[in-house]
Coordinates of C-alpha atoms in Angstrom, one line a residue:
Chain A
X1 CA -2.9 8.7 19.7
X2 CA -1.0 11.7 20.5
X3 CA -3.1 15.2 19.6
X4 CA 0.0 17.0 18.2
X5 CA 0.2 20.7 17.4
X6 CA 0.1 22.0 14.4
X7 CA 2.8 23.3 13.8
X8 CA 4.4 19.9 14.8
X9 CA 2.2 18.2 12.6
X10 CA 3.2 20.1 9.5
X11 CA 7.1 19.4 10.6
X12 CA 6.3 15.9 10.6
X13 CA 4.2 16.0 7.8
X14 CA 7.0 18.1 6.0
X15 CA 9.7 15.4 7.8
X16 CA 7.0 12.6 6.2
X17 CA 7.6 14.2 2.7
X18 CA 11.2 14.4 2.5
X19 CA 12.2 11.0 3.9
X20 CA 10.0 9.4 1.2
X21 CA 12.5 10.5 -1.2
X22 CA 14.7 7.8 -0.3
X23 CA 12.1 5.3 1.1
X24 CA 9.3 3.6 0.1
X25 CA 5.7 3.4 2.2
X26 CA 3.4 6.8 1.8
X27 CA 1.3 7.2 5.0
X28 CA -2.0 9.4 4.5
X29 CA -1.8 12.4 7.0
X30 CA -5.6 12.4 7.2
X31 CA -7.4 12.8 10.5
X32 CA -10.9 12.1 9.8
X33 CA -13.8 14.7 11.3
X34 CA -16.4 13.1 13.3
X35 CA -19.0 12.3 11.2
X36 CA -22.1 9.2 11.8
X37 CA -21.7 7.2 8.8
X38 CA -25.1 5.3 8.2
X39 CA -25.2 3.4 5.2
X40 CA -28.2 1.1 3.8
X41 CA -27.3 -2.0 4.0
X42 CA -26.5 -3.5 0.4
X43 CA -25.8 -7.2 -0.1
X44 CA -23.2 -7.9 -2.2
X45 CA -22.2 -10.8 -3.7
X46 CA -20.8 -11.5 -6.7
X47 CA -20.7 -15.4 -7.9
X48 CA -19.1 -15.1 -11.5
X49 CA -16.3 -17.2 -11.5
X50 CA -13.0 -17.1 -11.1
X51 CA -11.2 -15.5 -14.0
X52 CA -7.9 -15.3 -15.0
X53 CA -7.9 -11.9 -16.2
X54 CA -4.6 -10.1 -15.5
X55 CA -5.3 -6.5 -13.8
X56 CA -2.0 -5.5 -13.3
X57 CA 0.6 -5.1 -10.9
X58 CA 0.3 -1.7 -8.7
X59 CA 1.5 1.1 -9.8
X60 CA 4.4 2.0 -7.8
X61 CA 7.0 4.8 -8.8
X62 CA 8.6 5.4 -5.0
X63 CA 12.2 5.4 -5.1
X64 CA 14.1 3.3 -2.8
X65 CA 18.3 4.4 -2.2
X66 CA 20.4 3.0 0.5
X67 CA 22.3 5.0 2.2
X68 CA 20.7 8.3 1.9
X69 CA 19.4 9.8 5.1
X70 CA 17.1 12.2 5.6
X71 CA 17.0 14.6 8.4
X72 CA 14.3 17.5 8.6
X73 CA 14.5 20.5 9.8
X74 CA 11.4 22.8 9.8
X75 CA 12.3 26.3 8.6
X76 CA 9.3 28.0 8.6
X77 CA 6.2 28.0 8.6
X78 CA 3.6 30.3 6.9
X79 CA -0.3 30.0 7.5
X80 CA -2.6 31.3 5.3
X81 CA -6.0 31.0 5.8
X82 CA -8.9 30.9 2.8
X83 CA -11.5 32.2 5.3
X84 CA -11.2 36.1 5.5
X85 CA -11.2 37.3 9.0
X86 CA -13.6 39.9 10.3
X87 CA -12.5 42.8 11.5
X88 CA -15.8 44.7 13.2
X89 CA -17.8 43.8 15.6
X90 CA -21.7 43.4 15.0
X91 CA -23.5 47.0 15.9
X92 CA -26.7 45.1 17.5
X93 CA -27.2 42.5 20.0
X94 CA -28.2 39.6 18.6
X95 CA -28.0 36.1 19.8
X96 CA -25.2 34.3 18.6
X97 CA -26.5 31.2 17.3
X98 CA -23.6 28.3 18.5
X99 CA -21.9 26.1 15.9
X100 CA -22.9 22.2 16.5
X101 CA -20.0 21.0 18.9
X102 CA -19.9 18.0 16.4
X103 CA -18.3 20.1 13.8
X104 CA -15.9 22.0 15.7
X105 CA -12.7 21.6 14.1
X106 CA -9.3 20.7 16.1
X107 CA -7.4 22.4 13.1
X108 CA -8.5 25.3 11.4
X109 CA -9.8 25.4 7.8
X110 CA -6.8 26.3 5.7
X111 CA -3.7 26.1 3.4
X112 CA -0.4 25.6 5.1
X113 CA 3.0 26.0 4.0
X114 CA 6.6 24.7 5.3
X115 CA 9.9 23.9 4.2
X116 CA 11.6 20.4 5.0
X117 CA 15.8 20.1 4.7
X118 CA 17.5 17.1 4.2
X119 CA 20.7 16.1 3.0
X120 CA 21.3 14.4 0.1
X121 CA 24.8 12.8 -1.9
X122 CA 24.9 16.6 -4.1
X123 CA 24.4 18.1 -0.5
X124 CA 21.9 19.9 1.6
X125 CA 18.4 19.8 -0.4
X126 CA 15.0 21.8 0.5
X127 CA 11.5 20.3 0.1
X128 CA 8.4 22.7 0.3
X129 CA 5.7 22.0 1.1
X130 CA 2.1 22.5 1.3
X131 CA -1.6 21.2 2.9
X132 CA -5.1 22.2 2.4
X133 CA -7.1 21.3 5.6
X134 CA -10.8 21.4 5.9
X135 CA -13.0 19.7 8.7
X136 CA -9.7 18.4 9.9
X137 CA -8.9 16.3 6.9
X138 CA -5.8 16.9 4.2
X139 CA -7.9 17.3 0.9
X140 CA -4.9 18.4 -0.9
X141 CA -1.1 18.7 -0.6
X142 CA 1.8 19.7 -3.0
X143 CA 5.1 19.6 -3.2
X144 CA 7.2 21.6 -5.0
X145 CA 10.6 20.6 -6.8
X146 CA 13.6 23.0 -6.3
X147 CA 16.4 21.3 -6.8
X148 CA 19.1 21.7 -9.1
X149 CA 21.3 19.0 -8.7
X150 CA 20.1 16.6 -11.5
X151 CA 20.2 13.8 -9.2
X152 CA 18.1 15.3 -6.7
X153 CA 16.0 17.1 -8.8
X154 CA 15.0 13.3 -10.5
X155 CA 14.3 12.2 -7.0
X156 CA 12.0 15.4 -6.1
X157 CA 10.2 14.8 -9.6
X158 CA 9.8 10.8 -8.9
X159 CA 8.2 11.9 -5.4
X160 CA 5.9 14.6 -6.3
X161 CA 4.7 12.3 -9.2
X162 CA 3.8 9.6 -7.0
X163 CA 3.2 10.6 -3.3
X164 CA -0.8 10.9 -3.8
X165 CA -2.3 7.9 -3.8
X166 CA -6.6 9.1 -3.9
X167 CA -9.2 6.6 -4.2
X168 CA -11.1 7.2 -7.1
X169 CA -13.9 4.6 -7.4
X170 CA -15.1 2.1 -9.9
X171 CA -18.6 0.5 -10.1
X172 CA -18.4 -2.9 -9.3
X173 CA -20.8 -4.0 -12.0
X174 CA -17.9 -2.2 -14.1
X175 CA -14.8 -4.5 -13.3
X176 CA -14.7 -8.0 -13.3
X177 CA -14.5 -9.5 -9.5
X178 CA -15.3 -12.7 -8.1
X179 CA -15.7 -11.9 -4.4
X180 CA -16.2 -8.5 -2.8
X181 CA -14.6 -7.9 0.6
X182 CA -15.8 -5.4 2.6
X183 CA -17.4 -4.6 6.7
X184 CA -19.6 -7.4 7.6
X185 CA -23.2 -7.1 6.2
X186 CA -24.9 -7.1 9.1
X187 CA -27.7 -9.3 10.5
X188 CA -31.3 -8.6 10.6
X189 CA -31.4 -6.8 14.2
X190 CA -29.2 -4.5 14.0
X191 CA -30.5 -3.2 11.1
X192 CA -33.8 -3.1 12.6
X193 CA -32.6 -1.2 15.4
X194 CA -31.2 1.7 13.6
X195 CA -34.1 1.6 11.7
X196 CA -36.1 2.5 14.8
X197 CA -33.7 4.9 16.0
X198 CA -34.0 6.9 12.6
X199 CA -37.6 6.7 13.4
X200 CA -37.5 8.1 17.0
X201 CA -34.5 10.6 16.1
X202 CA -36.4 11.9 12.9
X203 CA -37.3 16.2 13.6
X204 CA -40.8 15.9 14.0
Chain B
X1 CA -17.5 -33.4 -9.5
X2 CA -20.4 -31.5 -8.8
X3 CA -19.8 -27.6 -7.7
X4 CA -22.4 -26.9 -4.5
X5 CA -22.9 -23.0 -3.4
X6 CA -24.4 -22.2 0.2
X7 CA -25.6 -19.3 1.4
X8 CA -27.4 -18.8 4.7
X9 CA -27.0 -16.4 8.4
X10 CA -25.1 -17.1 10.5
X11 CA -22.6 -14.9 13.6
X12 CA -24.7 -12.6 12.6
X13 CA -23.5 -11.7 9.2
X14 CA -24.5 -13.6 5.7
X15 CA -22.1 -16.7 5.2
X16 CA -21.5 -18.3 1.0
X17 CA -19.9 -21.3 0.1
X18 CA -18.9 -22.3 -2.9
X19 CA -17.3 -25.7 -3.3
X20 CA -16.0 -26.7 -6.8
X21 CA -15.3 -30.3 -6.5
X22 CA -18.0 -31.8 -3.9
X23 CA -17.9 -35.6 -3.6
X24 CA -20.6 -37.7 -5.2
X25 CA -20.7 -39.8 -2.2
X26 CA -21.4 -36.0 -0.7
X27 CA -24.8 -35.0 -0.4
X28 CA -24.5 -31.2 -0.2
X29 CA -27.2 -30.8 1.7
X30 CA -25.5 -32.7 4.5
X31 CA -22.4 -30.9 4.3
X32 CA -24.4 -27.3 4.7
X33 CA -26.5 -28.9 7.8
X34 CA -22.9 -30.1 9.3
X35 CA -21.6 -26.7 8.8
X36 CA -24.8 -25.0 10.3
X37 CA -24.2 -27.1 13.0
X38 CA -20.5 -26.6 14.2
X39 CA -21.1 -22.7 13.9
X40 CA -24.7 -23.0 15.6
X41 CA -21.9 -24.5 18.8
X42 CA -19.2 -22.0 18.3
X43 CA -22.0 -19.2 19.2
X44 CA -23.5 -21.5 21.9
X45 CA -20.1 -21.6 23.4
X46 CA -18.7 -18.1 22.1
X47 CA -21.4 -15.4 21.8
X48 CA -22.4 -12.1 23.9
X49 CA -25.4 -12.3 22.2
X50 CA -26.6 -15.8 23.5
X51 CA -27.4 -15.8 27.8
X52 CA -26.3 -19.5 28.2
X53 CA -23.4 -19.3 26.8
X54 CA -19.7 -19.7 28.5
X55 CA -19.4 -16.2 27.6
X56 CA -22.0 -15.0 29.1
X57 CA -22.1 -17.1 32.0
X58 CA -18.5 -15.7 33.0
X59 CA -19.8 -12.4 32.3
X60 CA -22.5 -13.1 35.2
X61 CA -20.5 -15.3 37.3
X62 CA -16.7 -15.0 36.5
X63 CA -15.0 -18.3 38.3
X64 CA -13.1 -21.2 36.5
X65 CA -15.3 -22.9 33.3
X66 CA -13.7 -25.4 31.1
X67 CA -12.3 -24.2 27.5
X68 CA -13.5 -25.8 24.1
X69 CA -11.0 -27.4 22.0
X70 CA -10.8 -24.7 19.8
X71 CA -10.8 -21.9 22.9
X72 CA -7.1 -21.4 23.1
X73 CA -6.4 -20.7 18.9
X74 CA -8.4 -18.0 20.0
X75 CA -7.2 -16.7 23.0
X76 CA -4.0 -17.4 21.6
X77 CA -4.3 -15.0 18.7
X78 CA -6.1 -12.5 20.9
X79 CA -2.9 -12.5 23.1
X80 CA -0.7 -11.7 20.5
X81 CA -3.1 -8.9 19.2
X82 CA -3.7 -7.6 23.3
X83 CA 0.8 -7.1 22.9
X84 CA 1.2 -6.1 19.7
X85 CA -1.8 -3.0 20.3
X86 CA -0.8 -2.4 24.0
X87 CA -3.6 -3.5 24.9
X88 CA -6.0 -2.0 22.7
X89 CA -7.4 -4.9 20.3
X90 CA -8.4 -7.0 23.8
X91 CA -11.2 -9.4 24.4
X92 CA -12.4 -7.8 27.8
X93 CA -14.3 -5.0 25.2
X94 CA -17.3 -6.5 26.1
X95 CA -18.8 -3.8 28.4
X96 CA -17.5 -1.0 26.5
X97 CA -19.3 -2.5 23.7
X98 CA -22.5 -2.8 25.5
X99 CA -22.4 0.5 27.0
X100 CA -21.4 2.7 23.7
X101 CA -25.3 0.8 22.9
X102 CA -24.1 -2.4 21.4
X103 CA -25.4 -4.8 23.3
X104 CA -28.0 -7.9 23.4
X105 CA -30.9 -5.8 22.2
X106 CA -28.9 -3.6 20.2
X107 CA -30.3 -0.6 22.3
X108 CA -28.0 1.6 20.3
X109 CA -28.2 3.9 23.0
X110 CA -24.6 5.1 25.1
X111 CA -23.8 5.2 28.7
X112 CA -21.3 5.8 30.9
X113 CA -18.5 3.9 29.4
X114 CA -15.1 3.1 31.2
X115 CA -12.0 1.5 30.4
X116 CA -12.0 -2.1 30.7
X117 CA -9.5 -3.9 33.0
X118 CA -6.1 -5.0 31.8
X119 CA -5.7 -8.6 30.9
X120 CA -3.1 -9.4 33.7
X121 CA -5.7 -8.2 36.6
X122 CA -8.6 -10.5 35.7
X123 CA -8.0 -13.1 32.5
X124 CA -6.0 -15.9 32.3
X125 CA -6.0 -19.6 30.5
X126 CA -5.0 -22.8 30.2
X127 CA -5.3 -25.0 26.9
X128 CA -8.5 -26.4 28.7
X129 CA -9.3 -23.9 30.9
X130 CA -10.4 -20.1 31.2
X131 CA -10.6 -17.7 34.2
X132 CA -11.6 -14.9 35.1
X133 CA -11.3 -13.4 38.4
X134 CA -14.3 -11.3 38.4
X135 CA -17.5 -11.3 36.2
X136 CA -16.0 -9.4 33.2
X137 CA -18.3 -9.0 29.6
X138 CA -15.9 -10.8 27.0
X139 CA -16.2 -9.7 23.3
X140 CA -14.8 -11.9 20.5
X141 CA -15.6 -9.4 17.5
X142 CA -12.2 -8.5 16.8
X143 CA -11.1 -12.1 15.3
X144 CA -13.6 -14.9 16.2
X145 CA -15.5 -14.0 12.8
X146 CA -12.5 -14.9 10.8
X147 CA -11.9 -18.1 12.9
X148 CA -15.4 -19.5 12.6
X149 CA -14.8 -19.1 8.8
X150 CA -11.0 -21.3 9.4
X151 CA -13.2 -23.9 11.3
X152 CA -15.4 -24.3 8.6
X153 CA -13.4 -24.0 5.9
X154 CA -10.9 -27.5 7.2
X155 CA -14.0 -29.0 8.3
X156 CA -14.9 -28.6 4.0
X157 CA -11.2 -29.8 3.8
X158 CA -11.4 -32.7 6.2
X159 CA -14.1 -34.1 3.3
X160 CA -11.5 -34.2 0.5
X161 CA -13.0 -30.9 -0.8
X162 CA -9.7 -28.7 -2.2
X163 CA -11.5 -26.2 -4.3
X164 CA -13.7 -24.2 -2.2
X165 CA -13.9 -20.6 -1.0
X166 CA -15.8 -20.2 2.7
X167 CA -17.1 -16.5 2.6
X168 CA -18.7 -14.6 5.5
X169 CA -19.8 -10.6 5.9
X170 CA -16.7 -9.8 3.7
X171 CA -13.8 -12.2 4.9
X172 CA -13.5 -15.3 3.3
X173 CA -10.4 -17.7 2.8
X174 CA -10.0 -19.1 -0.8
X175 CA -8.2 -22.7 -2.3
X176 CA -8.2 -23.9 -5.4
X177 CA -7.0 -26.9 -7.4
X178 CA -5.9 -25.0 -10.5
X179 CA -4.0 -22.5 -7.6
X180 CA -5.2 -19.5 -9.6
X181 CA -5.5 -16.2 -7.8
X182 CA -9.2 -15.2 -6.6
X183 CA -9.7 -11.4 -7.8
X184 CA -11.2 -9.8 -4.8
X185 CA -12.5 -6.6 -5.1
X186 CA -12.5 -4.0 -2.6
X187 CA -15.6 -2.2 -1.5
X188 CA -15.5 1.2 -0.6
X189 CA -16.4 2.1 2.6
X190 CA -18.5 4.7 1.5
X191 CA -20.1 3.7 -1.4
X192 CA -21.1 -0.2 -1.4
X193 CA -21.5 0.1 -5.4
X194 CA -17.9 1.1 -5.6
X195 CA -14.9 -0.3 -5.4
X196 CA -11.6 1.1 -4.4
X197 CA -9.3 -2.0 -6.4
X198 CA -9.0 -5.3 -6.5
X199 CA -6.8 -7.7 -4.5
X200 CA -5.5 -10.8 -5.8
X201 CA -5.7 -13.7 -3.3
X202 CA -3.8 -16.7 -4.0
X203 CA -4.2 -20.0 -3.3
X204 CA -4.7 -21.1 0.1
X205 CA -4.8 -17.6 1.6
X206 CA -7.6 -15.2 3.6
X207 CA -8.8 -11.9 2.6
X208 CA -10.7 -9.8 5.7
X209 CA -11.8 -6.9 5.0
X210 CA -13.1 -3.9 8.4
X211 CA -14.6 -0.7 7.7
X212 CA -16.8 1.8 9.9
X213 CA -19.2 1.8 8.0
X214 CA -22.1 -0.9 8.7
X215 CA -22.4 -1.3 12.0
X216 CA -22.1 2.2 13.0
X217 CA -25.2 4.4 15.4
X218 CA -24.1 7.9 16.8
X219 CA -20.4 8.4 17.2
X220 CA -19.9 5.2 17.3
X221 CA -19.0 2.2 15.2
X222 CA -18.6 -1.3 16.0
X223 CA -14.3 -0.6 16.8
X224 CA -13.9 1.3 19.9
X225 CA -10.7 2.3 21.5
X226 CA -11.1 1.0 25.4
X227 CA -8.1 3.6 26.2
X228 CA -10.1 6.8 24.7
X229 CA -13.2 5.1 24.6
X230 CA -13.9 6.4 21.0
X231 CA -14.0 4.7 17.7
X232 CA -11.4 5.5 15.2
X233 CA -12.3 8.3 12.6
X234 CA -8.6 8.3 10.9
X235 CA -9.2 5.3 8.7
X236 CA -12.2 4.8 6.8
X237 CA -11.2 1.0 6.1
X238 CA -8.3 -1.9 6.1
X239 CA -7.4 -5.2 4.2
X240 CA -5.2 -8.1 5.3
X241 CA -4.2 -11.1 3.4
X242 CA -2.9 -14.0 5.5
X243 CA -2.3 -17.4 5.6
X244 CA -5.3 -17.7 8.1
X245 CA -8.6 -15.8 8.0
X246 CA -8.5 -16.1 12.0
X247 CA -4.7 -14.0 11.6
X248 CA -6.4 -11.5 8.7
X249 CA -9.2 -11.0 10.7
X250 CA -6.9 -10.3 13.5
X251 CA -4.5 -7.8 12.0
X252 CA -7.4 -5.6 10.5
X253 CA -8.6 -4.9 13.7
X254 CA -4.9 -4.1 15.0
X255 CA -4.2 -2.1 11.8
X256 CA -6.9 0.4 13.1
X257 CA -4.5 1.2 15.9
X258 CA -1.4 0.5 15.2
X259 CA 1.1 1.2 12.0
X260 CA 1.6 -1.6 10.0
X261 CA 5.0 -1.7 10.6
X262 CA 4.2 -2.4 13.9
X263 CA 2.6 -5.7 13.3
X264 CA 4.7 -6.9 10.6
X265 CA 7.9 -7.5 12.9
X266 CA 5.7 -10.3 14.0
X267 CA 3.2 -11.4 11.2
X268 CA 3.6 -12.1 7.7
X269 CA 0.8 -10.7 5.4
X270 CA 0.0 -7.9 3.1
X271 CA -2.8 -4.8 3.4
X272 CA -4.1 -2.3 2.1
X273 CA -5.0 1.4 4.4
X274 CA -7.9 3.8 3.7
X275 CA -7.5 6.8 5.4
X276 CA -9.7 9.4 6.2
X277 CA -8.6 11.7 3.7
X278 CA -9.4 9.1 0.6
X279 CA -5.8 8.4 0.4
X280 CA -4.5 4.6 0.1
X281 CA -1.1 2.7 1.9
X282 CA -0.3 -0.6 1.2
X283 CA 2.3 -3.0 1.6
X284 CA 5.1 -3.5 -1.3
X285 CA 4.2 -6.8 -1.7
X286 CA 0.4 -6.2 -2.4
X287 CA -0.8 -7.7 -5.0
X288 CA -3.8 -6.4 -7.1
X289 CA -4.6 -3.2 -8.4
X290 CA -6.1 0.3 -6.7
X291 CA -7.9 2.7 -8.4
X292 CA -6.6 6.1 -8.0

């Protein structure tokens, strides 16, 4: 995988955005930080049966239009950062104490704005635009509906309604399942094994 | 007809049966001891983890061997998966494997790790055959779960068993008689008491399920890319619902790699994406419900 710039990544991200208008499948912009994940080891199984209970179709409020195009054009691009930067330099010497190379960032921590163009039936349409990145993740973007054409302006509202999809989270011993699919449980070695290395990597 | 439910290790990974319509001419506890037994041979012949095994003899020797019966549904699908990735989802992951600290004594320690060959320089098959031009560490992980768990399931089938649902670490393939939909839920990958929705799985189709979660030590988890030698961090975990467990399996660990898109010029099936950020994709035709 490509490591694109950012600037490019908020035009495609911004590109992203405004093609969904008039297409269907959302595809999360998230670039996860690198982070261990060790989890105990939970068996679960779940042997209620079967039941016929109807949960729903999936919510699904994209818009789908033939014949509308989108093309993107990135017309600026403003940063603005939440951290405040410093300005003077420390008066003594002291040691600078090194962040952990495991949490250096690729992107820096902040809220970025850009402006996508694409044409729709009523004409040329705008689409801003906006992410919050921290630890090189999207935890929150917006989009903003400007257009006046009632047409479009239905489309914009449609899309900004229903772009996010978050995972929430239910308790499983909330909702009625009869199988749980999931990463394999694993076997009794490996867990062992990490069990030994928490023991050996544990600050002493 | 009596119901039967198994549960026992095996692969690796916890396996459960259940079986609604079990012959009385059946004794269940032959049935489980038949299936112990066909999976007990597929890791003879097919696992890393076992030092006799055609696996593992290739790794040490390389050379010509013969090819099980069922070896070429397997190398078959991993062809497929080797072009539709570029060459990422690939069997020859073996030695990466084992030097990222995943291997035979689960050391959990890394090495040095380097790219594996490419499939055309040292792999090739024949339906009876396999060859490898050099003593090369073959991995199976990416699909031979979720084609144990096929094997099994028509060997339940072969019986006159139609209701049953063959389970194992997460992927199972369902059928029933009364062809109602199996309501499957989702775990989430970070949180094994939650779930993130629930799939419906009809009638005579596979659910697998991959995540980075479980089998996971440093900055590593059990999916590594050979070409950056790192394990994906942009997806936290995928679904795949297919007409085979062996093809579900398949595509999850593709859809790690490659857009869905990609895969579904070729494939027929449904999924569901978690990214990194918490946000969800998945196909139209997903059936089921996410929570969000």
């Amino acid at each position: 995988m490509n490591k694109p710039t950012l600037a490019r990544n908020i035009a495609q991200i911004t590109a992203v955005f405004a093609i969904m208008l008039v297409s269907i499948s959302v595809m999360g912009a998230g670039c996860g930080a690198d982070k261990a994940m060790e989890k105990n080891e939970t068996k679960v199984e779940n042997t209620d049966t079967n039941t016929t209970k109807d949960s729903g179709a999936d919510e699904d409020g994209d818009e789908h239009a033939d014949g509308e195009h989108g093309t993107t054009t990135e017309t600026h691009v403003e940063i603005d950062t939440t951290k405040p930067t410093s300005t003077t330099a420390p008066a003594t010497k002291t040691p600078v104490t090194a962040k952990p190379a495991t949490t250096a960032n690729k992107y820096k921590d902040g809220t970025y704005s850009a402006t996508g163009s694409y044409n729709s039936p009523a004409g040329a349409e705008q689409l801003p635009v906006t992410v919050t990145l921290k630890t090189d993740t999207v935890t929150d973007a917006q989009v903003k509906v400007v257009a006046t054409n009632q047409k479009s302006k239905y489309m914009q509202e449609q899309f900004a309604n229903g772009f996010k999809q978050y995972v929430v989270g239910k308790k499983l011993s909330d909702i009625n399942v009869g199988k749980v699919s999931s990463s394999s449980l694993t076997g009794m070695g490996f867990n062992d094994a990490i069990a030994k290395i928490k023991t050996q990597a544990a600050v002493k | 007809m009596p119901r039967a439910s198994f549960a026992f290790e095996a692969l690796g990974t916890h396996w459960h049966i259940d079986i609604e319509d079990l012959p009385h001419t059946l004794g269940g506890g032959l049935l489980l001891e038949k299936i112990k037994e066909r999976l007990e041979l597929f890791e003879q012949q097919y696992s890393r983890f076992r030092p006799t095994s055609l696996i593992s003899l290739l790794a040490k020797n390389g050379g010509t061997a013969p090819l099980p019966p069922d070896g070429k549904t397997l190398l078959d699908h991993y062809i497929a998966a080797y072009r539709l990735t570029d060459g990422i989802v690939t069997p020859l992951i073996g030695q990466v494997l084992v030097d990222a600290g995943y291997d035979a004594s689960y050391s959990l320690v890394p090495k040095k790790m380097t790219p594996p060959p490419r499939w055309e320089e040292v792999l090739s098959y024949s339906p009876t055959t396999i060859t490898l031009e050099r003593p090369t560490q073959l991995d199976f992980g990416a699909l031979g779960k979720g084609y144990a768990i096929d094997i099994v399931d028509e060997m339940i089938a072969s019986y006159g068993i139609s209701s049953r649902c063959v389970e194992a670490g997460g992927d199972l393939i369902y059928h029933s008689k009364t062809a109602e939909p199996l309501r499957v839920g989702l775990e989430h990958p970070e949180d094994a008491s939650l779930a993130i929705g629930v799939a419906l799985v009809n009638n005579g189709y596979s659910i697998c399920g991959s995540a980075g979660n479980r089998r996971s030590w440093g900055q590593y988890h059990h999916i590594i890319n050979p070409k950056t030698l790192e394990s994906p961090r942009h997806i936290l975990a995928v679904w795949a619902i297919a007409k085979t467990t062996v093809l579900a399996d398949m595509l999850t660990s593709c859809l790690f790699f490659v857009p869905p898109q990609k895969l579904l010029t070729e494939c027929a099936f449904e999924y569901v994406i978690m990214y990194a950020d918490h946000s969800i994709e998945h196909s139209p035709g997903f059936q089921g419900e996410l929570f969000s």
